[in-house]
Short mmCIF file of C-alpha atoms in Angstrom, two decimals:
data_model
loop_
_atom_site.label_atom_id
_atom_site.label_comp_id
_atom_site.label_asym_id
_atom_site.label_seq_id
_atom_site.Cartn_x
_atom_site.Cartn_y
_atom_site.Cartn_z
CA UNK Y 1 0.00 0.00 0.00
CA UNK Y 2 2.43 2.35 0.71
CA UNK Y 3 6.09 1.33 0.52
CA UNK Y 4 7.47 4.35 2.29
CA UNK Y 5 5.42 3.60 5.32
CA UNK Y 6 6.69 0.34 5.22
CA UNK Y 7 9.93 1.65 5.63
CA UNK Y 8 8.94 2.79 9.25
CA UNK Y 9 7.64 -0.39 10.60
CA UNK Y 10 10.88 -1.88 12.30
CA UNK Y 11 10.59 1.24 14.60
CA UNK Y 12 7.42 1.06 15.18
CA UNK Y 13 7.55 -2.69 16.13
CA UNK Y 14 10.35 -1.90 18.39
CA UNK Y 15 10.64 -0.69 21.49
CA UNK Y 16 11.44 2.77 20.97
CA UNK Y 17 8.54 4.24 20.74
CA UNK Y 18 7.44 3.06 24.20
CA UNK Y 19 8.68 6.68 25.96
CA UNK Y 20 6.25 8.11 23.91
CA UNK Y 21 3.59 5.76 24.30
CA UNK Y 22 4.32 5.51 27.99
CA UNK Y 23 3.86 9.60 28.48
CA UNK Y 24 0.76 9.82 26.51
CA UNK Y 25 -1.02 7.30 28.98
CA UNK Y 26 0.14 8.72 31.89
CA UNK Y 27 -0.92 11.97 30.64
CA UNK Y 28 -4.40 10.96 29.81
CA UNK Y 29 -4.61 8.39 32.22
CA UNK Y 30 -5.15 5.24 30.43
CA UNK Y 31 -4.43 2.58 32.72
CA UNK Y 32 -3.41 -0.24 31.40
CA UNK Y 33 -1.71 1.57 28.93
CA UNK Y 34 -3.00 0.34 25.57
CA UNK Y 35 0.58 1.00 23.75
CA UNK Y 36 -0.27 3.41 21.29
CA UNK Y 37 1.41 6.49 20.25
CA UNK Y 38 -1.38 9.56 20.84
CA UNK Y 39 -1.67 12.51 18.86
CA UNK Y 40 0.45 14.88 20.35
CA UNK Y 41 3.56 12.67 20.52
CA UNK Y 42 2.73 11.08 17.17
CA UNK Y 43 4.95 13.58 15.34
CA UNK Y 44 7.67 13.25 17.41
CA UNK Y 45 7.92 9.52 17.06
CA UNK Y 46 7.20 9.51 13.07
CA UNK Y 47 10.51 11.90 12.78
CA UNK Y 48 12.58 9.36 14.99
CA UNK Y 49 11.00 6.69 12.72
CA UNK Y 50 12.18 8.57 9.70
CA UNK Y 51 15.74 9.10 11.03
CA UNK Y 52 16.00 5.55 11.92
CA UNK Y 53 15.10 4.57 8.31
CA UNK Y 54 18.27 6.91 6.99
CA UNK Y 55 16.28 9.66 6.03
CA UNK Y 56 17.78 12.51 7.65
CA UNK Y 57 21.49 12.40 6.23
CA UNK Y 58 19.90 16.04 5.08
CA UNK Y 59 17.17 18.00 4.49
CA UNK Y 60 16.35 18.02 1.10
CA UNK Y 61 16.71 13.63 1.57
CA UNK Y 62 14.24 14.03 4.57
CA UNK Y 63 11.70 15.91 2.41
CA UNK Y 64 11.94 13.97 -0.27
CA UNK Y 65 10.85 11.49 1.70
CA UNK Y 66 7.92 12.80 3.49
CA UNK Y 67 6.38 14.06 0.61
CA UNK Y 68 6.56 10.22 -1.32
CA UNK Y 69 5.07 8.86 2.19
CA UNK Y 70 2.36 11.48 1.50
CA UNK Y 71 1.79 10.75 -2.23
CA UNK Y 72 1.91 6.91 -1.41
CA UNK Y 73 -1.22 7.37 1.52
CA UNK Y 74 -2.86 10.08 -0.85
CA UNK Y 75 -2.88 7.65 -3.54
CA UNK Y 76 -4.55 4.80 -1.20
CA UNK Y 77 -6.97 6.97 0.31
CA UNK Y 78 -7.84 7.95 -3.11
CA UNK Y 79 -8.05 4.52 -4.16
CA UNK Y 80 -10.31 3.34 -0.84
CA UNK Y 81 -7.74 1.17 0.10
CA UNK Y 82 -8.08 3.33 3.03
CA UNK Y 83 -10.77 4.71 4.97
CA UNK Y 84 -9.47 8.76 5.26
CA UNK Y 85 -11.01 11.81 5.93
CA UNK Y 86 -10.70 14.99 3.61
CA UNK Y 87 -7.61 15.90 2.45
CA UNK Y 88 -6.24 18.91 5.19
CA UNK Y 89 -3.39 20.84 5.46
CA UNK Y 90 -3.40 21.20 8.62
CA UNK Y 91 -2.44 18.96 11.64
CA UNK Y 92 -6.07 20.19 13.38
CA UNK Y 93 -8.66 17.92 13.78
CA UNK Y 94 -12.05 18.65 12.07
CA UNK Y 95 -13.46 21.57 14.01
CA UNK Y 96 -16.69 20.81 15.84
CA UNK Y 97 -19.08 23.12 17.57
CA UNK Y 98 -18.72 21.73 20.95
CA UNK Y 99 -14.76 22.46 20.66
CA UNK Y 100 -15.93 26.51 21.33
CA UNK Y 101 -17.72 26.05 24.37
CA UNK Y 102 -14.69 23.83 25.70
CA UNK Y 103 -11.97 26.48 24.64
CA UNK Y 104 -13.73 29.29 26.51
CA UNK Y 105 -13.95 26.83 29.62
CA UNK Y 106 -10.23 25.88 29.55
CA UNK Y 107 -8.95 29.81 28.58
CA UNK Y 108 -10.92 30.87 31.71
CA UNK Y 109 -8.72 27.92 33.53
CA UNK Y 110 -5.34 29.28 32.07
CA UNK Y 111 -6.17 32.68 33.70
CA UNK Y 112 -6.80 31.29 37.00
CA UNK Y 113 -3.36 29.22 36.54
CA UNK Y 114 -1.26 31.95 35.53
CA UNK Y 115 -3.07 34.86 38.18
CA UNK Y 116 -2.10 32.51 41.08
CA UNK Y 117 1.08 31.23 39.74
CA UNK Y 118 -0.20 27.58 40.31
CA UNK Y 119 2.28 25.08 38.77
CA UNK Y 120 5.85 27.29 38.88
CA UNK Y 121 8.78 25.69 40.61
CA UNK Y 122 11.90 26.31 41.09
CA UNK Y 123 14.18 23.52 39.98
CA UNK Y 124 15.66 21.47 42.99
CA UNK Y 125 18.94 20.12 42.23
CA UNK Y 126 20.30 22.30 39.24
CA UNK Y 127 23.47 23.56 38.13
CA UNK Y 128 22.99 27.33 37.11
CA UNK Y 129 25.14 28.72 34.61
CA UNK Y 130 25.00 32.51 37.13
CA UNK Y 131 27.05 31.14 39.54
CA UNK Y 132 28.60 27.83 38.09
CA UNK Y 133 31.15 27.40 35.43
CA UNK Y 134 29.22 25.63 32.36
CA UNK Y 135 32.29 25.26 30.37
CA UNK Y 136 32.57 21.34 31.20
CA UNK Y 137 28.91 21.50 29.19
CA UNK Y 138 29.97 22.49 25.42
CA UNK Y 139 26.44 21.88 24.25
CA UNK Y 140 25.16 24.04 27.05
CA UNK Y 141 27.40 26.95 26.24
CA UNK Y 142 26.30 26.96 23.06
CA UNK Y 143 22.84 26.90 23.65
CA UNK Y 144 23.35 29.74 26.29
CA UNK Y 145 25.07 31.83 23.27
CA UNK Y 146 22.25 31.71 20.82
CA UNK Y 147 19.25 32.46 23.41
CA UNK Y 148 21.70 35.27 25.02
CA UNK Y 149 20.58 34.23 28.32
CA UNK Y 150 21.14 32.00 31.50
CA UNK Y 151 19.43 29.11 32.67
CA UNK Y 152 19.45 26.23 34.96
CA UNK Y 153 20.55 23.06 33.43
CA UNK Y 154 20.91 19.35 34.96
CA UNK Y 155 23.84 19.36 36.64
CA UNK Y 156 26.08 16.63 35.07
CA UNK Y 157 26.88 13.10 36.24
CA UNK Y 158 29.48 11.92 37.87
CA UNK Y 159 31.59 8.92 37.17
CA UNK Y 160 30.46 5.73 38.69
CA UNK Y 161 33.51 5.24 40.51
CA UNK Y 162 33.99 8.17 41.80
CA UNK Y 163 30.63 8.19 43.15
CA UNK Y 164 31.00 4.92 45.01
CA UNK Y 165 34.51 5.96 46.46
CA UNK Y 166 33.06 9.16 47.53
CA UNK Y 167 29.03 8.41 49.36
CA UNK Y 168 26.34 10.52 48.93
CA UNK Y 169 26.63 12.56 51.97
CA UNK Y 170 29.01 14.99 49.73
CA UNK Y 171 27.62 18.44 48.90
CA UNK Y 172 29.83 19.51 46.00
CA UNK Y 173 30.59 23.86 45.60
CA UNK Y 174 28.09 24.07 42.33
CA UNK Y 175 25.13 22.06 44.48
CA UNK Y 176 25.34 24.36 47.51
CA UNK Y 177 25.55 27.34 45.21
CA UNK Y 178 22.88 26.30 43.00
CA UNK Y 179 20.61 25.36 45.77
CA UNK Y 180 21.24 28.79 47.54
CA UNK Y 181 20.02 30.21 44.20
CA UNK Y 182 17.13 28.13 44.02
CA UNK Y 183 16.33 28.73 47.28
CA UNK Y 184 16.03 32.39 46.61
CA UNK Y 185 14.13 32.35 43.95
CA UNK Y 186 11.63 29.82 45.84
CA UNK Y 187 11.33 32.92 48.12
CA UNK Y 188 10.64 34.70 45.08
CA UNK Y 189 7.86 32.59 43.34
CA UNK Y 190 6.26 32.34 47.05
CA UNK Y 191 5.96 36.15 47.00
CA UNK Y 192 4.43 36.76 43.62
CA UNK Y 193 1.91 33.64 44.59
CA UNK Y 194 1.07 35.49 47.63
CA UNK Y 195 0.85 39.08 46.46
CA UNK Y 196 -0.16 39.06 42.16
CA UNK Y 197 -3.67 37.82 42.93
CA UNK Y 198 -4.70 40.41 45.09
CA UNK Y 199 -2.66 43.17 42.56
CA UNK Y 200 -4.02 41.56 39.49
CA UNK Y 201 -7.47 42.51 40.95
CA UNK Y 202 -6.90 46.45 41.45
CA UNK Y 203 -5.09 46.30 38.17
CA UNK Y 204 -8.03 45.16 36.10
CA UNK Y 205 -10.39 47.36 38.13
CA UNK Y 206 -7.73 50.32 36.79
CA UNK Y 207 -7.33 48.92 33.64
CA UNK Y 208 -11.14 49.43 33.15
CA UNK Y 209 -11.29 52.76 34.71
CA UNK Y 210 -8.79 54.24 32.28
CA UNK Y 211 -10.67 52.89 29.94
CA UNK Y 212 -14.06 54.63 30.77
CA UNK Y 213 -11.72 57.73 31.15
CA UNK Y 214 -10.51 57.27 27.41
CA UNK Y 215 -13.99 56.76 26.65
CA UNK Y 216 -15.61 59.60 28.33
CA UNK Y 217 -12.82 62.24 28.14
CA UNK Y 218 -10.92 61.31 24.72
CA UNK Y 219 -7.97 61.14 26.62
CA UNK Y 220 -6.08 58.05 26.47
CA UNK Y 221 -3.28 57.12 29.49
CA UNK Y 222 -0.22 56.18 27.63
CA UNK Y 223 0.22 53.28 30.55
CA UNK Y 224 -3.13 52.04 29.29
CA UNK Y 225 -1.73 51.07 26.03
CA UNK Y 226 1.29 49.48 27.48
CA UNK Y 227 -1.03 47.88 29.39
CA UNK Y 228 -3.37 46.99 27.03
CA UNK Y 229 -0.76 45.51 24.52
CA UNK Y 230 0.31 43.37 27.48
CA UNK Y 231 -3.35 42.27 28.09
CA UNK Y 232 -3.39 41.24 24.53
CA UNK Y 233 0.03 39.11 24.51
CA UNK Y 234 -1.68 36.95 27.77
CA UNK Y 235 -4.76 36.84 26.05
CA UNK Y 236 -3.57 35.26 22.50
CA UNK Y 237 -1.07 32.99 24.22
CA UNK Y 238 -3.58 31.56 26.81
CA UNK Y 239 -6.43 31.59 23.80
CA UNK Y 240 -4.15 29.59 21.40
CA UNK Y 241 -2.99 26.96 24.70
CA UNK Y 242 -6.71 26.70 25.28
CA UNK Y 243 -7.84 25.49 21.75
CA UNK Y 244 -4.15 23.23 21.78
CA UNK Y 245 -5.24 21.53 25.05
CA UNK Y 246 -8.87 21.18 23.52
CA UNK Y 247 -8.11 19.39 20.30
CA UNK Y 248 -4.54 17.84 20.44
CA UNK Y 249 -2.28 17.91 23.85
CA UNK Y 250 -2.92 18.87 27.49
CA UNK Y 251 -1.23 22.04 27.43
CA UNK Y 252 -2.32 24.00 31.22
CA UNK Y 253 1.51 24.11 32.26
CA UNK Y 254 3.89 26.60 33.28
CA UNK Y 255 6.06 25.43 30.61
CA UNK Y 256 4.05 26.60 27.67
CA UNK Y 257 2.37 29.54 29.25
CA UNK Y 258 6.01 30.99 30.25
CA UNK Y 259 6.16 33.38 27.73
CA UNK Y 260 3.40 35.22 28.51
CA UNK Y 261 4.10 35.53 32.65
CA UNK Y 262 6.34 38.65 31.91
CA UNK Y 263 3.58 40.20 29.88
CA UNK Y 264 0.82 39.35 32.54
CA UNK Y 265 3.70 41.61 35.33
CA UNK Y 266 4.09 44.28 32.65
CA UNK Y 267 -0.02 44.38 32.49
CA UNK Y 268 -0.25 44.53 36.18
CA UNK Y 269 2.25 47.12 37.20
CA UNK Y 270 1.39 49.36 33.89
CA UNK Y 271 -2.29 49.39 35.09
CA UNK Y 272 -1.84 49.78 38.46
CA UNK Y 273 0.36 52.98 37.92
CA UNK Y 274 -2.05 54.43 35.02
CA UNK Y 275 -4.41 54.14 37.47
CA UNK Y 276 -2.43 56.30 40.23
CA UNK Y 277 -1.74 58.52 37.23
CA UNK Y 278 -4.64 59.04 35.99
CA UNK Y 279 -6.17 59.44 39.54
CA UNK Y 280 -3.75 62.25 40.62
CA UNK Y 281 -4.60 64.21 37.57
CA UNK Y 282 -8.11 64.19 37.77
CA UNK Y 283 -7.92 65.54 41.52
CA UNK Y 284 -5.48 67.99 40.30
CA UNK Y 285 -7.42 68.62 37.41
CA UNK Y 286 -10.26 69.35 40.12
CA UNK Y 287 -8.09 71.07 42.38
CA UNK Y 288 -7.14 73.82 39.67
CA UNK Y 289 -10.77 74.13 38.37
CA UNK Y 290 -12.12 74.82 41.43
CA UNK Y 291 -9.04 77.78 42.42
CA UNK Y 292 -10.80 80.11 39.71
CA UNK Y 293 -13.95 79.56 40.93
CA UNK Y 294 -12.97 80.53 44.38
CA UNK Y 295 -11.11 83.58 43.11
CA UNK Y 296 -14.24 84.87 41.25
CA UNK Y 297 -16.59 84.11 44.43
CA UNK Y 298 -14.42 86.28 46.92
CA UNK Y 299 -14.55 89.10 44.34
CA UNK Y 300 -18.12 89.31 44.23
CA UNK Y 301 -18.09 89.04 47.86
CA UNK Y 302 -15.83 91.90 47.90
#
């Protein structure tokens, strides 16, 4: 039916796929697990299939390949040698009505997750490349280079042997340093799970009263559109996670909501000091209204 495919079926049969398989049960909770690779991992174990096959010596090879596996199971599903659906171009399922009313449930769920902080940690037993030398970890440095940043990575094994000759009990320079670090920034995530509920509140209850203000007065606080381009960077990312989750992967983690925690701090400080700004200037805006009227009142006295 479809030779390329064929091609693929000594991984498959093997028992590499099984982390994938494994994850995707535990993830949706299908005990026994019934060995198959779900949706979301699919992908991931059709490119190791590929690679296994020899397909990847380069890119234009792996392409070539991919698009004769699609000809091959076009051709069959033209042919009803197989039952398919339309042809898509997409990796989407068919959309269904009942997939809207789900996605507005789950995006209300990532903005409860990311307004309490629910699900950040801090890393327990890293190495951090701000206090430790990461030059032992090429592949790390490298990394590090291209994103221009630092970040904690697993701190490396030791050597059997030297383990065994030296116990457990041992707490090596980079540990203690790292774990002061971590412990730190524990203190850290603690503080913003404590405190950015309560903040997040009196920022949306600014954010809306500048925007009345704009409204009403045609007079727009510049922190409101800081704000509100912040607003709309946690709303697309959390919109887009919510549909994801919905129709292919669970996807309410830290992990994939991270880039949008630094906008949701930018929206809550930028609306909480619009709304002090805007609040001091209407009750000096009062204050020097009501000065002339004054004046002109103790003149007619007079």
């Amino acid at each position: 039916m479809s030779p390329a495919a064929a091609e693929l079926r000594p991984y498959f049969d093997s028992l590499a796929p099984d982390g994938f398989t494994q994850v995707g049960c535990a993830t949706y909770g299908v005990v026994p697990c019934d060995g198959e690779v779900r949706a979301g991992w699919f992908m991931w174990a059709l490119r190791d299939a590929v690679a296994q096959a020899g397909h990847y010596r380069s890119a234009s090879e792996a392409q070539a390949f991919y698009t004769r596996l699609a000809e091959e199971i076009g051709a069959a599903c033209d042919g009803a040698r197989l039952d398919c659906l339309p042809p898509r171009v997409t990796m989407a399922p068919p959309f269904r009505l009942s997939f809207v009313g789900d996605t507005v449930r789950t995006f209300g769920r990532m903005l409860v997750f990311m307004a309490t902080f629910d699900g950040v940690t801090v890393p327990r037993n890293p190495i951090s490349c701000v206090v430790d030398d990461c030059g032992q970890l090429p592949y790390y440095v490298s990394f590090l280079d291209m994103v221009h940043t630092t970040l904690f990575v697993v701190p490396p094994g030791m050597a059997a042997d030297f383990q065994r000759r030296s116990g457990e009990a041992i707490q090596w320079p980079f540990q203690a340093r790292s774990a002061w670090v971590a412990g730190k920034l524990e203190a850290v995530t603690a503080g913003y799970r404590a405190v950015l509920p309560w903040l997040l509140t009196v920022a949306v209850l600014a954010y809306a009263g500048m925007g009345v203000t704009a409204i009403l007065r045609r007079r727009v606080e510049p922190l409101f559109l800081v704000a509100s381009l912040a607003a709309l960077v946690v709303l697309v990312r959390a919109a887009l996670l919510a549909y994801l989750d919905v129709v292919a992967i669970p996807s309410l983690n830290s992990l994939y909501l991270s880039p949008a925690y630094p906008a949701l701090l930018v929206f809550t400080m930028a609306a909480v000091l619009g709304g002090i700004r805007q609040a001091w200037a209407t009750r000096s805006g009062r204050a020097d209204a009501a000065s002339p009227r004054a004046a002109a009142e103790s003149l007619v006295g007079d």
